[in-house]
PDB file of C-alpha atoms and ligand atoms in Angstrom:
ATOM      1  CA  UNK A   1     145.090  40.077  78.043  1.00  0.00           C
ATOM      2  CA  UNK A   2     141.192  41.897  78.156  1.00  0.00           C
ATOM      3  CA  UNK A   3     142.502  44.315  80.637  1.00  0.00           C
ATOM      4  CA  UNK A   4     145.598  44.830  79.075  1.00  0.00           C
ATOM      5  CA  UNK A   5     143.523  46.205  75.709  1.00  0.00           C
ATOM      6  CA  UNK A   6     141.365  47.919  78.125  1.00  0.00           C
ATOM      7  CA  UNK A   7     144.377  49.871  79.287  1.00  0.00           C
ATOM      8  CA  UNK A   8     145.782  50.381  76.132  1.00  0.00           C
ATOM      9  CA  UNK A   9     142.168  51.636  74.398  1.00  0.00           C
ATOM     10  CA  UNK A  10     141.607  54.114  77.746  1.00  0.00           C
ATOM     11  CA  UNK A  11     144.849  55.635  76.761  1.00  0.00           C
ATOM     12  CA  UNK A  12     144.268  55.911  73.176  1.00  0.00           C
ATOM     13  CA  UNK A  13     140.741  57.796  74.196  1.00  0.00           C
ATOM     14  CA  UNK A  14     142.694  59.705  76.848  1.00  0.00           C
ATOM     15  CA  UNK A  15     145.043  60.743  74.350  1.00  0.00           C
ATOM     16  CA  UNK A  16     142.596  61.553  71.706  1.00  0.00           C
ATOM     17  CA  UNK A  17     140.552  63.684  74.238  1.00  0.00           C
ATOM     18  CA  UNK A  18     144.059  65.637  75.264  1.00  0.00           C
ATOM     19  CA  UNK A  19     144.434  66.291  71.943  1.00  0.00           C
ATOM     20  CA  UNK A  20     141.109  67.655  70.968  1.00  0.00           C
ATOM     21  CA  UNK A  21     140.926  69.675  74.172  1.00  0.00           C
ATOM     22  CA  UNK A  22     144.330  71.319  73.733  1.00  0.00           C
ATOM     23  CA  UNK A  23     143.563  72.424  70.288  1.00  0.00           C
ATOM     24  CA  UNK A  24     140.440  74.107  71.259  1.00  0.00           C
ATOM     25  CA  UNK A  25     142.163  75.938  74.064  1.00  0.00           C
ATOM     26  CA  UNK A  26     144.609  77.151  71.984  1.00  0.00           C
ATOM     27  CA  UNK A  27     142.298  78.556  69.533  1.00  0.00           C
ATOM     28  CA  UNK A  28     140.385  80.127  71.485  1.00  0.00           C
ATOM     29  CA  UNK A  29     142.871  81.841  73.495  1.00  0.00           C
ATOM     30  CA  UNK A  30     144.135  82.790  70.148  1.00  0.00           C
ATOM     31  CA  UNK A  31     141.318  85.112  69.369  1.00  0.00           C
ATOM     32  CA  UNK A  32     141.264  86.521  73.257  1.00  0.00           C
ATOM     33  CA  UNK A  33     144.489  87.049  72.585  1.00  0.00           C
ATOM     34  CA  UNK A  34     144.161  88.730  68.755  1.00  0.00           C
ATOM     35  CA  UNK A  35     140.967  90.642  70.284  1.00  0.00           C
ATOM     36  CA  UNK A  36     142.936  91.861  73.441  1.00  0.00           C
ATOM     37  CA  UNK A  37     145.903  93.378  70.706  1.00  0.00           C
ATOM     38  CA  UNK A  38     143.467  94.758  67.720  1.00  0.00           C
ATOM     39  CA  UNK A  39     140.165  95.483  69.165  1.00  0.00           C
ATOM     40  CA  UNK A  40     140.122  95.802  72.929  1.00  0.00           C
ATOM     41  CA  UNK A  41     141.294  99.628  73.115  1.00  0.00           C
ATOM     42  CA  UNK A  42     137.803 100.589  71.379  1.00  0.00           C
ATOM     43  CA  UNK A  43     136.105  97.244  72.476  1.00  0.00           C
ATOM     44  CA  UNK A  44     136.963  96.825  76.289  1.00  0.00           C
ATOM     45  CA  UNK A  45     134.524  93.981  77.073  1.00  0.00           C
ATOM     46  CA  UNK A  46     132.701  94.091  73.790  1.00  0.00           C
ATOM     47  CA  UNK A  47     131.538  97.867  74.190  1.00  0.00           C
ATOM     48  CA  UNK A  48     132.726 100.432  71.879  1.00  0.00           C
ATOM     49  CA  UNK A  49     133.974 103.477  73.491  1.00  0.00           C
ATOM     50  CA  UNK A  50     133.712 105.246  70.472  1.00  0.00           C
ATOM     51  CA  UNK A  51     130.925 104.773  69.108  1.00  0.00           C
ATOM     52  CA  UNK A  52     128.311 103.306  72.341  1.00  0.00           C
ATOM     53  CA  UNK A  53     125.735 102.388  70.116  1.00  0.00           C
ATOM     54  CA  UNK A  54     127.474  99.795  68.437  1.00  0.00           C
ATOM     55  CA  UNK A  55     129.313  97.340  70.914  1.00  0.00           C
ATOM     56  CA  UNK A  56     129.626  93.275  70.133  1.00  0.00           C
ATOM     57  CA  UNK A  57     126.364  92.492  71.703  1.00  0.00           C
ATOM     58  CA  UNK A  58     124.810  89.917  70.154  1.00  0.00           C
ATOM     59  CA  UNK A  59     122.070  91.845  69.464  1.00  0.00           C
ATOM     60  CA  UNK A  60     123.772  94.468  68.109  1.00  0.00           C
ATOM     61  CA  UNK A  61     125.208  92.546  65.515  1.00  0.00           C
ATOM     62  CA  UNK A  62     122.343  90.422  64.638  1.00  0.00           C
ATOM     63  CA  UNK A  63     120.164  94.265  64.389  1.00  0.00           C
ATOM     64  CA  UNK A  64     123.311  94.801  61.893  1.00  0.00           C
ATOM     65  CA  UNK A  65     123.201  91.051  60.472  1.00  0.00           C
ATOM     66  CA  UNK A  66     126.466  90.807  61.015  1.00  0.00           C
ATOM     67  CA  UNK A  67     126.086  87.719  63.980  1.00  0.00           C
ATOM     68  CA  UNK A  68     128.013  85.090  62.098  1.00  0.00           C
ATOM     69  CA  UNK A  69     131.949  84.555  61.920  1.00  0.00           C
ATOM     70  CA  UNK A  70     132.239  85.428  57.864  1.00  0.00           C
ATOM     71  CA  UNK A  71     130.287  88.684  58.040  1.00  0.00           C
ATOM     72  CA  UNK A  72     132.658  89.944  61.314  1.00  0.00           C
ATOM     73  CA  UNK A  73     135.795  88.919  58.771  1.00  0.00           C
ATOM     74  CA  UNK A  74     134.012  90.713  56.382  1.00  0.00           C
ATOM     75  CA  UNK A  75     133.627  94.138  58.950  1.00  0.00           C
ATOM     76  CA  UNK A  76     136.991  94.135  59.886  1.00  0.00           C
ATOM     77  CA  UNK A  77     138.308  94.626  56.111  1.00  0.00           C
ATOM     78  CA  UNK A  78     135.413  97.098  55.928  1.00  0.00           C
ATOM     79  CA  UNK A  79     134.556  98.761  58.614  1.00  0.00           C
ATOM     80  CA  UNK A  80     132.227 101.833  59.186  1.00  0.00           C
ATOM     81  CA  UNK A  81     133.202 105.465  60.130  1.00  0.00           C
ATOM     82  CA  UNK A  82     135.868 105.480  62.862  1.00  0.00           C
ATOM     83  CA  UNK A  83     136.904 101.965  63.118  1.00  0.00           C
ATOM     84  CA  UNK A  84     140.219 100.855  62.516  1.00  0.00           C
ATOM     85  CA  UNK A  85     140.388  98.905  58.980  1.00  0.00           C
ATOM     86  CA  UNK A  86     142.594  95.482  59.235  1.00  0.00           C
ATOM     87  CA  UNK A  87     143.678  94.346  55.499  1.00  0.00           C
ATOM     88  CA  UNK A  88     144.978  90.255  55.150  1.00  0.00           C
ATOM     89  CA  UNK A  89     149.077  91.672  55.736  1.00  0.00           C
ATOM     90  CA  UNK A  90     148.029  93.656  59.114  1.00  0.00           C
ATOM     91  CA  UNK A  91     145.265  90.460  60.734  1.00  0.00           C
ATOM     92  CA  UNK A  92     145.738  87.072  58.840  1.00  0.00           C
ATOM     93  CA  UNK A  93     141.904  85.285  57.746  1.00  0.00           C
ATOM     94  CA  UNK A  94     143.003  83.025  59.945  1.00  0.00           C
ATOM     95  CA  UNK A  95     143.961  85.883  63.020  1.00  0.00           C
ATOM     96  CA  UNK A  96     140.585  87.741  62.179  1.00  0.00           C
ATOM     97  CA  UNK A  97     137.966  84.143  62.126  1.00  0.00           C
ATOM     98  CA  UNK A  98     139.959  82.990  65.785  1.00  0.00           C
ATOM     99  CA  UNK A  99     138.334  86.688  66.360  1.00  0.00           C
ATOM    100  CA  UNK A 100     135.099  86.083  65.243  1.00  0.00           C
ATOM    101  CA  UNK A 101     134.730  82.927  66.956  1.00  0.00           C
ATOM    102  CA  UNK A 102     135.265  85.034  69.966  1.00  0.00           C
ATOM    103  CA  UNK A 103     133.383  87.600  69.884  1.00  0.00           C
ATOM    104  CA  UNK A 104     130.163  85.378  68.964  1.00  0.00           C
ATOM    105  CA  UNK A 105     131.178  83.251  71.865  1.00  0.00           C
ATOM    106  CA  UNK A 106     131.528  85.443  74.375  1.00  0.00           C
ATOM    107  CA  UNK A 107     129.667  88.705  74.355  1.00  0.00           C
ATOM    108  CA  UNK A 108     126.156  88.378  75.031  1.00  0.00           C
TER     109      UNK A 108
HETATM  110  C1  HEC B   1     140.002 102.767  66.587  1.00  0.00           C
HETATM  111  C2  HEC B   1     138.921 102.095  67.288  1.00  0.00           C
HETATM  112  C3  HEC B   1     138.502 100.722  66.838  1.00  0.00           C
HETATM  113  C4  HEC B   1     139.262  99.583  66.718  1.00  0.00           C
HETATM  114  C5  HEC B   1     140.760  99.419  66.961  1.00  0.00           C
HETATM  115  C6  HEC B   1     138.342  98.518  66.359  1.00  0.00           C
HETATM  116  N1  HEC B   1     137.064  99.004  66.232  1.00  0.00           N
HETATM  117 FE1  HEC B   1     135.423  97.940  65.770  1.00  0.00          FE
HETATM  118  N2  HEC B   1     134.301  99.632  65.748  1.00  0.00           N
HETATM  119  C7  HEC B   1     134.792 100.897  66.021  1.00  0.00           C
HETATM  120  C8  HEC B   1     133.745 101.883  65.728  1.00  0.00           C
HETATM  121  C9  HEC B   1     133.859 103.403  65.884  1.00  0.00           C
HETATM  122  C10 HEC B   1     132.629 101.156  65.276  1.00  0.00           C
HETATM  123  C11 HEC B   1     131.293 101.706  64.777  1.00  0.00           C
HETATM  124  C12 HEC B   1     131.379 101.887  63.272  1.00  0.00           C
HETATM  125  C13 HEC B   1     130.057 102.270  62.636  1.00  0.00           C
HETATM  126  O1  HEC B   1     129.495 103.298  63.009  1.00  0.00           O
HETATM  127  O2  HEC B   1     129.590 101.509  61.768  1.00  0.00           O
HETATM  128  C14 HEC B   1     133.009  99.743  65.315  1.00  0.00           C
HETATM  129  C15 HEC B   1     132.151  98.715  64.993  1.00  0.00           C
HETATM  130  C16 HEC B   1     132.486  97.391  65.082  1.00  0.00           C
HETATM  131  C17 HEC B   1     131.589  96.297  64.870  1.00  0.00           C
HETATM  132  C18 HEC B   1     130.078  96.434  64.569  1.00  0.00           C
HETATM  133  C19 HEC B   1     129.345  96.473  65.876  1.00  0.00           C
HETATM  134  C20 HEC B   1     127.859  96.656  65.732  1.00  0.00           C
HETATM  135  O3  HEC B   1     127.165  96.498  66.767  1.00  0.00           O
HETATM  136  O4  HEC B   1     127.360  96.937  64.637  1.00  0.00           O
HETATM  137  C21 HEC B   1     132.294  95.149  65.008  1.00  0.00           C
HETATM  138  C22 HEC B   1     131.770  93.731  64.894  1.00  0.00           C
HETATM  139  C23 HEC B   1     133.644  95.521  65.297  1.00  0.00           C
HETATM  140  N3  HEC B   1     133.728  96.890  65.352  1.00  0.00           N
HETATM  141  C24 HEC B   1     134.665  94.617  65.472  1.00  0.00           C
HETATM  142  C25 HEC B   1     135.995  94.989  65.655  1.00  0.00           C
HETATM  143  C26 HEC B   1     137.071  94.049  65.681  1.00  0.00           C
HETATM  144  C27 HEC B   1     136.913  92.562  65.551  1.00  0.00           C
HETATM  145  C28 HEC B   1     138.217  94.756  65.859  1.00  0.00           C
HETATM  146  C29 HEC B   1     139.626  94.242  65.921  1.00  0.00           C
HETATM  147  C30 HEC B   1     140.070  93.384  64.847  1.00  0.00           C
HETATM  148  C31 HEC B   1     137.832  96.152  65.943  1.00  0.00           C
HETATM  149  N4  HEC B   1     136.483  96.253  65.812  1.00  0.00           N
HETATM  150  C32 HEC B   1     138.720  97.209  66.159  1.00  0.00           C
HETATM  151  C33 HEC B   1     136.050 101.206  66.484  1.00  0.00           C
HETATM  152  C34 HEC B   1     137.130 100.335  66.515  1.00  0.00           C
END
């Protein structure tokens, strides 16, 4: 009886954990994979091949206080001088914050 509720609660957890863990993959691959389409041909790796002195370095955008996920939503409806501009119709909030989230998580 105790082990059989043991069983059942590890499998609940288990299932729970699957869950939360698939999610987060998914997202996340979701803005490599947004990045890789809309940004990567300026920003290979977080650089920026057209303009060097502004690549998705954390401390570039923090010198541009622009280090947090609504600000880089923000940029990519307004960019600066030579930067593509991505409206709601061409990158979704939703496409452009799975974005965000990866740039801040994994350019240094
Ligand atoms: C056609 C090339 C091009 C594309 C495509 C492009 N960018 Fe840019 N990006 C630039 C240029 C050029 C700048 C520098 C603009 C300036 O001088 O302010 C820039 C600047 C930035 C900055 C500011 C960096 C800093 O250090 O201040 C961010 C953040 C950024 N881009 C994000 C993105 C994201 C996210 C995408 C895709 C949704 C994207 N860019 C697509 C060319 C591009």
């Amino acid at each position: 009886m105790k082990i059989q509720r043991f069983i059942v609660s590890l499998l609940s957890i288990s299932g729970v954990c699957a869950v939360a863990c698939i999610c987060c993959a998914d997202a996340s691959l979701a803005g490599k994979r947004a990045f890789e389409e809309n940004c990567a041909v300026c920003h290979p790796e977080g650089g920026n091949i057209i303009n060097p002195d502004k690549p998705l370095s954390k401390s570039s955008l923090a010198a541009g206080g622009i280090a947090t996920e609504n600000k880089l939503v923000w940029l990519m409806r307004n960019p600066g001088p030579g930067m593509t501009s991505f409206d709601e119709e061409s990158l979704p909030d939703a496409e452009a914050r799975a974005i965000a989230h990866y740039i801040l998580s994994t350019f240094k």
